């Protein structure tokens, strides 16, 4: 059995590492967003971000796979899907999804200062091919995960059952309109959920 003092020390060391990683990520993010605002996305290089953040080139890529990834963040849309996966088992598919929306206030990202900056920059740069393509790839990833979660909740084979794909299509269309088509809002996407409820048939029909 490990001595209690060693356990406390290990926990403290882990906490210190986590705080250092968070500070490094914050420094890279701030440097990137500052440079995007100052001189534009295409004019900004990874080397410039690294110099501004005072980190090594390889450190940047430990946190972000690309300039585009920094613009969107590493957990875009994941909070809703995490809550969808964790929704009570007794809920049907749509109610489980609405449960996830309620738990996250229907937002794709945490409502922080850097999120607002990212949204503004994405609207500004969505016409750039690499930014647009990254957004489409990210949405496709969210749709695939939605299908996987929905299939697991239903105990269904997504190769044969269209219900998981139907829900994935809803999320994909909403996210594409919200991000790619340039109508991102500053708050939750309540109008979307209201619109979906209006076109969905009442239970039993």
mmCIF file with all atom_site columns, C-alpha atoms in Angstrom:
data_model
loop_
_atom_site.group_PDB
_atom_site.id
_atom_site.type_symbol
_atom_site.label_atom_id
_atom_site.label_alt_id
_atom_site.label_comp_id
_atom_site.label_asym_id
_atom_site.label_entity_id
_atom_site.label_seq_id
_atom_site.pdbx_PDB_ins_code
_atom_site.Cartn_x
_atom_site.Cartn_y
_atom_site.Cartn_z
_atom_site.occupancy
_atom_site.B_iso_or_equiv
_atom_site.pdbx_formal_charge
_atom_site.auth_seq_id
_atom_site.auth_comp_id
_atom_site.auth_asym_id
_atom_site.auth_atom_id
_atom_site.pdbx_PDB_model_num
ATOM 1   C CA . UNK A 1 1   ? 0.000   0.000  0.000   1.00 0.00 ? 1   UNK A CA 1
ATOM 2   C CA . UNK A 1 2   ? 1.374   3.412  -0.972  1.00 0.00 ? 2   UNK A CA 1
ATOM 3   C CA . UNK A 1 3   ? 2.064   5.718  1.979   1.00 0.00 ? 3   UNK A CA 1
ATOM 4   C CA . UNK A 1 4   ? -0.507  8.455  2.331   1.00 0.00 ? 4   UNK A CA 1
ATOM 5   C CA . UNK A 1 5   ? 2.134   11.146 1.954   1.00 0.00 ? 5   UNK A CA 1
ATOM 6   C CA . UNK A 1 6   ? 3.234   9.740  -1.395  1.00 0.00 ? 6   UNK A CA 1
ATOM 7   C CA . UNK A 1 7   ? -0.378  9.632  -2.582  1.00 0.00 ? 7   UNK A CA 1
ATOM 8   C CA . UNK A 1 8   ? -0.913  13.268 -1.629  1.00 0.00 ? 8   UNK A CA 1
ATOM 9   C CA . UNK A 1 9   ? 2.328   14.221 -3.347  1.00 0.00 ? 9   UNK A CA 1
ATOM 10  C CA . UNK A 1 10  ? 1.353   12.380 -6.524  1.00 0.00 ? 10  UNK A CA 1
ATOM 11  C CA . UNK A 1 11  ? -2.036  14.103 -6.551  1.00 0.00 ? 11  UNK A CA 1
ATOM 12  C CA . UNK A 1 12  ? -0.413  17.502 -6.088  1.00 0.00 ? 12  UNK A CA 1
ATOM 13  C CA . UNK A 1 13  ? 2.052   16.778 -8.900  1.00 0.00 ? 13  UNK A CA 1
ATOM 14  C CA . UNK A 1 14  ? -0.782  15.756 -11.218 1.00 0.00 ? 14  UNK A CA 1
ATOM 15  C CA . UNK A 1 15  ? -2.667  18.933 -10.356 1.00 0.00 ? 15  UNK A CA 1
ATOM 16  C CA . UNK A 1 16  ? 0.431   21.009 -11.069 1.00 0.00 ? 16  UNK A CA 1
ATOM 17  C CA . UNK A 1 17  ? 0.882   19.353 -14.473 1.00 0.00 ? 17  UNK A CA 1
ATOM 18  C CA . UNK A 1 18  ? -2.757  19.944 -15.351 1.00 0.00 ? 18  UNK A CA 1
ATOM 19  C CA . UNK A 1 19  ? -2.508  23.622 -14.412 1.00 0.00 ? 19  UNK A CA 1
ATOM 20  C CA . UNK A 1 20  ? 0.662   23.995 -16.469 1.00 0.00 ? 20  UNK A CA 1
ATOM 21  C CA . UNK A 1 21  ? -1.037  22.385 -19.484 1.00 0.00 ? 21  UNK A CA 1
ATOM 22  C CA . UNK A 1 22  ? -4.031  24.680 -19.068 1.00 0.00 ? 22  UNK A CA 1
ATOM 23  C CA . UNK A 1 23  ? -1.764  27.747 -18.954 1.00 0.00 ? 23  UNK A CA 1
ATOM 24  C CA . UNK A 1 24  ? 0.101   26.589 -22.058 1.00 0.00 ? 24  UNK A CA 1
ATOM 25  C CA . UNK A 1 25  ? -3.135  25.976 -23.949 1.00 0.00 ? 25  UNK A CA 1
ATOM 26  C CA . UNK A 1 26  ? -4.432  29.379 -22.881 1.00 0.00 ? 26  UNK A CA 1
ATOM 27  C CA . UNK A 1 27  ? -1.219  31.085 -24.024 1.00 0.00 ? 27  UNK A CA 1
ATOM 28  C CA . UNK A 1 28  ? -1.351  29.405 -27.447 1.00 0.00 ? 28  UNK A CA 1
ATOM 29  C CA . UNK A 1 29  ? -5.050  30.162 -27.842 1.00 0.00 ? 29  UNK A CA 1
ATOM 30  C CA . UNK A 1 30  ? -4.657  33.807 -26.866 1.00 0.00 ? 30  UNK A CA 1
ATOM 31  C CA . UNK A 1 31  ? -1.678  34.260 -29.173 1.00 0.00 ? 31  UNK A CA 1
ATOM 32  C CA . UNK A 1 32  ? -3.497  32.695 -32.103 1.00 0.00 ? 32  UNK A CA 1
ATOM 33  C CA . UNK A 1 33  ? -6.717  34.650 -31.660 1.00 0.00 ? 33  UNK A CA 1
ATOM 34  C CA . UNK A 1 34  ? -4.802  37.902 -31.172 1.00 0.00 ? 34  UNK A CA 1
ATOM 35  C CA . UNK A 1 35  ? -2.857  37.355 -34.384 1.00 0.00 ? 35  UNK A CA 1
ATOM 36  C CA . UNK A 1 36  ? -5.957  36.337 -36.339 1.00 0.00 ? 36  UNK A CA 1
ATOM 37  C CA . UNK A 1 37  ? -7.625  39.566 -35.246 1.00 0.00 ? 37  UNK A CA 1
ATOM 38  C CA . UNK A 1 38  ? -4.566  41.714 -35.928 1.00 0.00 ? 38  UNK A CA 1
ATOM 39  C CA . UNK A 1 39  ? -3.401  40.465 -39.308 1.00 0.00 ? 39  UNK A CA 1
ATOM 40  C CA . UNK A 1 40  ? -5.876  37.881 -40.618 1.00 0.00 ? 40  UNK A CA 1
ATOM 41  C CA . UNK A 1 41  ? -6.023  34.106 -40.668 1.00 0.00 ? 41  UNK A CA 1
ATOM 42  C CA . UNK A 1 42  ? -4.109  33.346 -43.848 1.00 0.00 ? 42  UNK A CA 1
ATOM 43  C CA . UNK A 1 43  ? -1.381  35.829 -42.962 1.00 0.00 ? 43  UNK A CA 1
ATOM 44  C CA . UNK A 1 44  ? -0.783  34.170 -39.588 1.00 0.00 ? 44  UNK A CA 1
ATOM 45  C CA . UNK A 1 45  ? 1.633   31.246 -39.385 1.00 0.00 ? 45  UNK A CA 1
ATOM 46  C CA . UNK A 1 46  ? 2.087   28.607 -36.721 1.00 0.00 ? 46  UNK A CA 1
ATOM 47  C CA . UNK A 1 47  ? 5.623   29.919 -36.201 1.00 0.00 ? 47  UNK A CA 1
ATOM 48  C CA . UNK A 1 48  ? 4.239   33.374 -35.408 1.00 0.00 ? 48  UNK A CA 1
ATOM 49  C CA . UNK A 1 49  ? 1.772   31.915 -32.922 1.00 0.00 ? 49  UNK A CA 1
ATOM 50  C CA . UNK A 1 50  ? 4.574   29.953 -31.251 1.00 0.00 ? 50  UNK A CA 1
ATOM 51  C CA . UNK A 1 51  ? 6.761   33.036 -30.950 1.00 0.00 ? 51  UNK A CA 1
ATOM 52  C CA . UNK A 1 52  ? 3.909   35.095 -29.513 1.00 0.00 ? 52  UNK A CA 1
ATOM 53  C CA . UNK A 1 53  ? 3.028   32.335 -27.024 1.00 0.00 ? 53  UNK A CA 1
ATOM 54  C CA . UNK A 1 54  ? 6.702   31.576 -26.288 1.00 0.00 ? 54  UNK A CA 1
ATOM 55  C CA . UNK A 1 55  ? 6.320   27.856 -26.954 1.00 0.00 ? 55  UNK A CA 1
ATOM 56  C CA . UNK A 1 56  ? 8.145   25.375 -29.163 1.00 0.00 ? 56  UNK A CA 1
ATOM 57  C CA . UNK A 1 57  ? 6.717   24.428 -32.549 1.00 0.00 ? 57  UNK A CA 1
ATOM 58  C CA . UNK A 1 58  ? 6.103   20.843 -31.410 1.00 0.00 ? 58  UNK A CA 1
ATOM 59  C CA . UNK A 1 59  ? 4.273   22.133 -28.330 1.00 0.00 ? 59  UNK A CA 1
ATOM 60  C CA . UNK A 1 60  ? 1.700   23.869 -30.518 1.00 0.00 ? 60  UNK A CA 1
ATOM 61  C CA . UNK A 1 61  ? 0.865   20.583 -32.232 1.00 0.00 ? 61  UNK A CA 1
ATOM 62  C CA . UNK A 1 62  ? 0.451   18.791 -28.902 1.00 0.00 ? 62  UNK A CA 1
ATOM 63  C CA . UNK A 1 63  ? -2.507  21.073 -28.248 1.00 0.00 ? 63  UNK A CA 1
ATOM 64  C CA . UNK A 1 64  ? -3.862  21.880 -31.717 1.00 0.00 ? 64  UNK A CA 1
ATOM 65  C CA . UNK A 1 65  ? -3.553  19.903 -34.935 1.00 0.00 ? 65  UNK A CA 1
ATOM 66  C CA . UNK A 1 66  ? -3.687  23.029 -37.093 1.00 0.00 ? 66  UNK A CA 1
ATOM 67  C CA . UNK A 1 67  ? -4.453  26.748 -37.200 1.00 0.00 ? 67  UNK A CA 1
ATOM 68  C CA . UNK A 1 68  ? -8.021  25.813 -38.076 1.00 0.00 ? 68  UNK A CA 1
ATOM 69  C CA . UNK A 1 69  ? -8.320  23.601 -34.992 1.00 0.00 ? 69  UNK A CA 1
ATOM 70  C CA . UNK A 1 70  ? -7.301  26.541 -32.819 1.00 0.00 ? 70  UNK A CA 1
ATOM 71  C CA . UNK A 1 71  ? -10.040 28.632 -34.427 1.00 0.00 ? 71  UNK A CA 1
ATOM 72  C CA . UNK A 1 72  ? -12.713 26.071 -33.495 1.00 0.00 ? 72  UNK A CA 1
ATOM 73  C CA . UNK A 1 73  ? -11.285 24.586 -30.303 1.00 0.00 ? 73  UNK A CA 1
ATOM 74  C CA . UNK A 1 74  ? -10.821 20.941 -29.433 1.00 0.00 ? 74  UNK A CA 1
ATOM 75  C CA . UNK A 1 75  ? -14.229 20.238 -27.870 1.00 0.00 ? 75  UNK A CA 1
ATOM 76  C CA . UNK A 1 76  ? -16.616 21.961 -30.282 1.00 0.00 ? 76  UNK A CA 1
ATOM 77  C CA . UNK A 1 77  ? -20.072 20.399 -29.919 1.00 0.00 ? 77  UNK A CA 1
ATOM 78  C CA . UNK A 1 78  ? -18.882 17.629 -27.618 1.00 0.00 ? 78  UNK A CA 1
ATOM 79  C CA . UNK A 1 79  ? -20.725 18.806 -24.493 1.00 0.00 ? 79  UNK A CA 1
ATOM 80  C CA . UNK A 1 80  ? -24.159 18.183 -26.032 1.00 0.00 ? 80  UNK A CA 1
ATOM 81  C CA . UNK A 1 81  ? -23.133 14.720 -27.214 1.00 0.00 ? 81  UNK A CA 1
ATOM 82  C CA . UNK A 1 82  ? -21.595 13.819 -23.845 1.00 0.00 ? 82  UNK A CA 1
ATOM 83  C CA . UNK A 1 83  ? -24.911 14.672 -22.188 1.00 0.00 ? 83  UNK A CA 1
ATOM 84  C CA . UNK A 1 84  ? -26.823 12.786 -24.900 1.00 0.00 ? 84  UNK A CA 1
ATOM 85  C CA . UNK A 1 85  ? -24.777 9.664  -24.213 1.00 0.00 ? 85  UNK A CA 1
ATOM 86  C CA . UNK A 1 86  ? -25.314 10.042 -20.452 1.00 0.00 ? 86  UNK A CA 1
ATOM 87  C CA . UNK A 1 87  ? -29.067 10.783 -20.617 1.00 0.00 ? 87  UNK A CA 1
ATOM 88  C CA . UNK A 1 88  ? -31.307 8.478  -18.528 1.00 0.00 ? 88  UNK A CA 1
ATOM 89  C CA . UNK A 1 89  ? -31.854 5.149  -20.242 1.00 0.00 ? 89  UNK A CA 1
ATOM 90  C CA . UNK A 1 90  ? -35.641 5.424  -19.941 1.00 0.00 ? 90  UNK A CA 1
ATOM 91  C CA . UNK A 1 91  ? -35.849 8.389  -22.305 1.00 0.00 ? 91  UNK A CA 1
ATOM 92  C CA . UNK A 1 92  ? -36.627 7.800  -25.949 1.00 0.00 ? 92  UNK A CA 1
ATOM 93  C CA . UNK A 1 93  ? -34.194 9.075  -28.553 1.00 0.00 ? 93  UNK A CA 1
ATOM 94  C CA . UNK A 1 94  ? -35.650 12.523 -29.113 1.00 0.00 ? 94  UNK A CA 1
ATOM 95  C CA . UNK A 1 95  ? -36.321 13.151 -25.416 1.00 0.00 ? 95  UNK A CA 1
ATOM 96  C CA . UNK A 1 96  ? -32.762 12.074 -24.606 1.00 0.00 ? 96  UNK A CA 1
ATOM 97  C CA . UNK A 1 97  ? -31.467 14.565 -27.128 1.00 0.00 ? 97  UNK A CA 1
ATOM 98  C CA . UNK A 1 98  ? -33.675 17.345 -25.736 1.00 0.00 ? 98  UNK A CA 1
ATOM 99  C CA . UNK A 1 99  ? -32.425 16.388 -22.266 1.00 0.00 ? 99  UNK A CA 1
ATOM 100 C CA . UNK A 1 100 ? -28.872 16.961 -23.527 1.00 0.00 ? 100 UNK A CA 1
ATOM 101 C CA . UNK A 1 101 ? -29.865 20.308 -25.022 1.00 0.00 ? 101 UNK A CA 1
ATOM 102 C CA . UNK A 1 102 ? -31.435 21.399 -21.739 1.00 0.00 ? 102 UNK A CA 1
ATOM 103 C CA . UNK A 1 103 ? -28.364 20.328 -19.769 1.00 0.00 ? 103 UNK A CA 1
ATOM 104 C CA . UNK A 1 104 ? -26.069 22.381 -22.007 1.00 0.00 ? 104 UNK A CA 1
ATOM 105 C CA . UNK A 1 105 ? -28.437 25.303 -22.675 1.00 0.00 ? 105 UNK A CA 1
ATOM 106 C CA . UNK A 1 106 ? -28.331 24.281 -26.329 1.00 0.00 ? 106 UNK A CA 1
ATOM 107 C CA . UNK A 1 107 ? -24.872 25.730 -26.874 1.00 0.00 ? 107 UNK A CA 1
ATOM 108 C CA . UNK A 1 108 ? -22.112 24.144 -28.928 1.00 0.00 ? 108 UNK A CA 1
ATOM 109 C CA . UNK A 1 109 ? -19.354 25.722 -26.839 1.00 0.00 ? 109 UNK A CA 1
ATOM 110 C CA . UNK A 1 110 ? -18.704 26.991 -23.349 1.00 0.00 ? 110 UNK A CA 1
ATOM 111 C CA . UNK A 1 111 ? -19.932 30.616 -23.020 1.00 0.00 ? 111 UNK A CA 1
ATOM 112 C CA . UNK A 1 112 ? -16.512 32.153 -22.369 1.00 0.00 ? 112 UNK A CA 1
ATOM 113 C CA . UNK A 1 113 ? -14.747 35.253 -23.650 1.00 0.00 ? 113 UNK A CA 1
ATOM 114 C CA . UNK A 1 114 ? -12.571 33.318 -26.088 1.00 0.00 ? 114 UNK A CA 1
ATOM 115 C CA . UNK A 1 115 ? -15.655 31.539 -27.445 1.00 0.00 ? 115 UNK A CA 1
ATOM 116 C CA . UNK A 1 116 ? -17.181 34.877 -28.444 1.00 0.00 ? 116 UNK A CA 1
ATOM 117 C CA . UNK A 1 117 ? -13.919 35.828 -30.140 1.00 0.00 ? 117 UNK A CA 1
ATOM 118 C CA . UNK A 1 118 ? -13.778 32.524 -31.987 1.00 0.00 ? 118 UNK A CA 1
ATOM 119 C CA . UNK A 1 119 ? -17.337 32.945 -33.233 1.00 0.00 ? 119 UNK A CA 1
ATOM 120 C CA . UNK A 1 120 ? -16.605 36.410 -34.582 1.00 0.00 ? 120 UNK A CA 1
ATOM 121 C CA . UNK A 1 121 ? -13.419 35.207 -36.265 1.00 0.00 ? 121 UNK A CA 1
ATOM 122 C CA . UNK A 1 122 ? -15.142 32.190 -37.801 1.00 0.00 ? 122 UNK A CA 1
ATOM 123 C CA . UNK A 1 123 ? -17.770 34.432 -39.343 1.00 0.00 ? 123 UNK A CA 1
ATOM 124 C CA . UNK A 1 124 ? -14.998 36.645 -40.663 1.00 0.00 ? 124 UNK A CA 1
ATOM 125 C CA . UNK A 1 125 ? -12.920 33.809 -42.123 1.00 0.00 ? 125 UNK A CA 1
ATOM 126 C CA . UNK A 1 126 ? -15.506 31.212 -43.198 1.00 0.00 ? 126 UNK A CA 1
ATOM 127 C CA . UNK A 1 127 ? -14.916 32.149 -46.831 1.00 0.00 ? 127 UNK A CA 1
ATOM 128 C CA . UNK A 1 128 ? -11.368 30.789 -46.585 1.00 0.00 ? 128 UNK A CA 1
ATOM 129 C CA . UNK A 1 129 ? -11.296 27.287 -48.051 1.00 0.00 ? 129 UNK A CA 1
ATOM 130 C CA . UNK A 1 130 ? -9.313  25.616 -45.262 1.00 0.00 ? 130 UNK A CA 1
ATOM 131 C CA . UNK A 1 131 ? -11.542 27.126 -42.566 1.00 0.00 ? 131 UNK A CA 1
ATOM 132 C CA . UNK A 1 132 ? -14.692 26.076 -44.414 1.00 0.00 ? 132 UNK A CA 1
ATOM 133 C CA . UNK A 1 133 ? -13.358 22.556 -44.988 1.00 0.00 ? 133 UNK A CA 1
ATOM 134 C CA . UNK A 1 134 ? -12.367 22.196 -41.330 1.00 0.00 ? 134 UNK A CA 1
ATOM 135 C CA . UNK A 1 135 ? -15.884 23.233 -40.283 1.00 0.00 ? 135 UNK A CA 1
ATOM 136 C CA . UNK A 1 136 ? -17.439 20.647 -42.600 1.00 0.00 ? 136 UNK A CA 1
ATOM 137 C CA . UNK A 1 137 ? -15.106 17.913 -41.315 1.00 0.00 ? 137 UNK A CA 1
ATOM 138 C CA . UNK A 1 138 ? -15.895 18.841 -37.725 1.00 0.00 ? 138 UNK A CA 1
ATOM 139 C CA . UNK A 1 139 ? -19.641 18.705 -38.391 1.00 0.00 ? 139 UNK A CA 1
ATOM 140 C CA . UNK A 1 140 ? -19.241 15.319 -40.083 1.00 0.00 ? 140 UNK A CA 1
ATOM 141 C CA . UNK A 1 141 ? -17.427 14.057 -36.982 1.00 0.00 ? 141 UNK A CA 1
ATOM 142 C CA . UNK A 1 142 ? -20.236 15.287 -34.727 1.00 0.00 ? 142 UNK A CA 1
ATOM 143 C CA . UNK A 1 143 ? -22.817 13.609 -36.964 1.00 0.00 ? 143 UNK A CA 1
ATOM 144 C CA . UNK A 1 144 ? -20.928 10.305 -36.888 1.00 0.00 ? 144 UNK A CA 1
ATOM 145 C CA . UNK A 1 145 ? -20.711 10.421 -33.107 1.00 0.00 ? 145 UNK A CA 1
ATOM 146 C CA . UNK A 1 146 ? -24.412 11.293 -32.865 1.00 0.00 ? 146 UNK A CA 1
ATOM 147 C CA . UNK A 1 147 ? -25.256 8.265  -35.005 1.00 0.00 ? 147 UNK A CA 1
ATOM 148 C CA . UNK A 1 148 ? -23.085 6.034  -32.831 1.00 0.00 ? 148 UNK A CA 1
ATOM 149 C CA . UNK A 1 149 ? -24.647 7.246  -29.579 1.00 0.00 ? 149 UNK A CA 1
ATOM 150 C CA . UNK A 1 150 ? -28.176 7.011  -30.977 1.00 0.00 ? 150 UNK A CA 1
ATOM 151 C CA . UNK A 1 151 ? -27.574 3.482  -32.256 1.00 0.00 ? 151 UNK A CA 1
ATOM 152 C CA . UNK A 1 152 ? -26.195 2.414  -28.875 1.00 0.00 ? 152 UNK A CA 1
ATOM 153 C CA . UNK A 1 153 ? -29.192 3.873  -27.033 1.00 0.00 ? 153 UNK A CA 1
ATOM 154 C CA . UNK A 1 154 ? -31.577 2.090  -29.393 1.00 0.00 ? 154 UNK A CA 1
ATOM 155 C CA . UNK A 1 155 ? -29.620 -1.141 -29.475 1.00 0.00 ? 155 UNK A CA 1
ATOM 156 C CA . UNK A 1 156 ? -29.829 -0.770 -33.242 1.00 0.00 ? 156 UNK A CA 1
ATOM 157 C CA . UNK A 1 157 ? -27.542 -1.539 -36.158 1.00 0.00 ? 157 UNK A CA 1
ATOM 158 C CA . UNK A 1 158 ? -26.953 1.792  -37.936 1.00 0.00 ? 158 UNK A CA 1
ATOM 159 C CA . UNK A 1 159 ? -26.269 -0.092 -41.152 1.00 0.00 ? 159 UNK A CA 1
ATOM 160 C CA . UNK A 1 160 ? -29.915 -1.232 -41.149 1.00 0.00 ? 160 UNK A CA 1
ATOM 161 C CA . UNK A 1 161 ? -31.777 1.281  -38.982 1.00 0.00 ? 161 UNK A CA 1
ATOM 162 C CA . UNK A 1 162 ? -32.252 4.842  -40.264 1.00 0.00 ? 162 UNK A CA 1
ATOM 163 C CA . UNK A 1 163 ? -33.328 6.372  -36.946 1.00 0.00 ? 163 UNK A CA 1
ATOM 164 C CA . UNK A 1 164 ? -29.784 7.156  -35.737 1.00 0.00 ? 164 UNK A CA 1
ATOM 165 C CA . UNK A 1 165 ? -29.037 8.730  -39.119 1.00 0.00 ? 165 UNK A CA 1
ATOM 166 C CA . UNK A 1 166 ? -32.197 10.838 -38.931 1.00 0.00 ? 166 UNK A CA 1
ATOM 167 C CA . UNK A 1 167 ? -31.107 12.356 -35.634 1.00 0.00 ? 167 UNK A CA 1
ATOM 168 C CA . UNK A 1 168 ? -27.588 12.843 -36.964 1.00 0.00 ? 168 UNK A CA 1
ATOM 169 C CA . UNK A 1 169 ? -29.036 14.686 -39.960 1.00 0.00 ? 169 UNK A CA 1
ATOM 170 C CA . UNK A 1 170 ? -30.937 17.035 -37.640 1.00 0.00 ? 170 UNK A CA 1
ATOM 171 C CA . UNK A 1 171 ? -27.809 17.935 -35.684 1.00 0.00 ? 171 UNK A CA 1
ATOM 172 C CA . UNK A 1 172 ? -25.719 18.215 -38.835 1.00 0.00 ? 172 UNK A CA 1
ATOM 173 C CA . UNK A 1 173 ? -28.155 20.565 -40.571 1.00 0.00 ? 173 UNK A CA 1
ATOM 174 C CA . UNK A 1 174 ? -28.495 22.722 -37.490 1.00 0.00 ? 174 UNK A CA 1
ATOM 175 C CA . UNK A 1 175 ? -24.752 22.973 -36.954 1.00 0.00 ? 175 UNK A CA 1
ATOM 176 C CA . UNK A 1 176 ? -24.019 23.670 -40.621 1.00 0.00 ? 176 UNK A CA 1
ATOM 177 C CA . UNK A 1 177 ? -26.580 26.464 -40.717 1.00 0.00 ? 177 UNK A CA 1
ATOM 178 C CA . UNK A 1 178 ? -25.301 27.794 -37.411 1.00 0.00 ? 178 UNK A CA 1
ATOM 179 C CA . UNK A 1 179 ? -21.601 27.768 -38.318 1.00 0.00 ? 179 UNK A CA 1
ATOM 180 C CA . UNK A 1 180 ? -20.874 27.328 -42.024 1.00 0.00 ? 180 UNK A CA 1
ATOM 181 C CA . UNK A 1 181 ? -23.712 29.471 -43.367 1.00 0.00 ? 181 UNK A CA 1
ATOM 182 C CA . UNK A 1 182 ? -22.683 32.355 -41.147 1.00 0.00 ? 182 UNK A CA 1
ATOM 183 C CA . UNK A 1 183 ? -25.658 32.714 -38.838 1.00 0.00 ? 183 UNK A CA 1
ATOM 184 C CA . UNK A 1 184 ? -23.936 31.811 -35.577 1.00 0.00 ? 184 UNK A CA 1
ATOM 185 C CA . UNK A 1 185 ? -25.645 33.416 -32.629 1.00 0.00 ? 185 UNK A CA 1
ATOM 186 C CA . UNK A 1 186 ? -24.251 34.545 -29.346 1.00 0.00 ? 186 UNK A CA 1
ATOM 187 C CA . UNK A 1 187 ? -26.562 32.435 -27.228 1.00 0.00 ? 187 UNK A CA 1
ATOM 188 C CA . UNK A 1 188 ? -28.323 29.081 -27.172 1.00 0.00 ? 188 UNK A CA 1
ATOM 189 C CA . UNK A 1 189 ? -30.073 27.792 -30.262 1.00 0.00 ? 189 UNK A CA 1
ATOM 190 C CA . UNK A 1 190 ? -33.593 27.790 -28.829 1.00 0.00 ? 190 UNK A CA 1
ATOM 191 C CA . UNK A 1 191 ? -35.195 28.898 -32.132 1.00 0.00 ? 191 UNK A CA 1
ATOM 192 C CA . UNK A 1 192 ? -33.893 25.698 -33.708 1.00 0.00 ? 192 UNK A CA 1
ATOM 193 C CA . UNK A 1 193 ? -35.464 23.471 -31.101 1.00 0.00 ? 193 UNK A CA 1
ATOM 194 C CA . UNK A 1 194 ? -38.748 25.391 -31.397 1.00 0.00 ? 194 UNK A CA 1
ATOM 195 C CA . UNK A 1 195 ? -38.680 24.923 -35.172 1.00 0.00 ? 195 UNK A CA 1
ATOM 196 C CA . UNK A 1 196 ? -38.001 21.193 -34.843 1.00 0.00 ? 196 UNK A CA 1
ATOM 197 C CA . UNK A 1 197 ? -40.887 20.776 -32.402 1.00 0.00 ? 197 UNK A CA 1
ATOM 198 C CA . UNK A 1 198 ? -43.220 22.524 -34.845 1.00 0.00 ? 198 UNK A CA 1
ATOM 199 C CA . UNK A 1 199 ? -42.382 20.196 -37.738 1.00 0.00 ? 199 UNK A CA 1
ATOM 200 C CA . UNK A 1 200 ? -42.229 17.006 -35.671 1.00 0.00 ? 200 UNK A CA 1
ATOM 201 C CA . UNK A 1 201 ? -45.570 15.141 -35.583 1.00 0.00 ? 201 UNK A CA 1
ATOM 202 C CA . UNK A 1 202 ? -47.309 14.790 -32.218 1.00 0.00 ? 202 UNK A CA 1
ATOM 203 C CA . UNK A 1 203 ? -46.718 11.481 -30.380 1.00 0.00 ? 203 UNK A CA 1
ATOM 204 C CA . UNK A 1 204 ? -48.839 8.661  -31.713 1.00 0.00 ? 204 UNK A CA 1
ATOM 205 C CA . UNK A 1 205 ? -49.178 10.001 -35.245 1.00 0.00 ? 205 UNK A CA 1
#
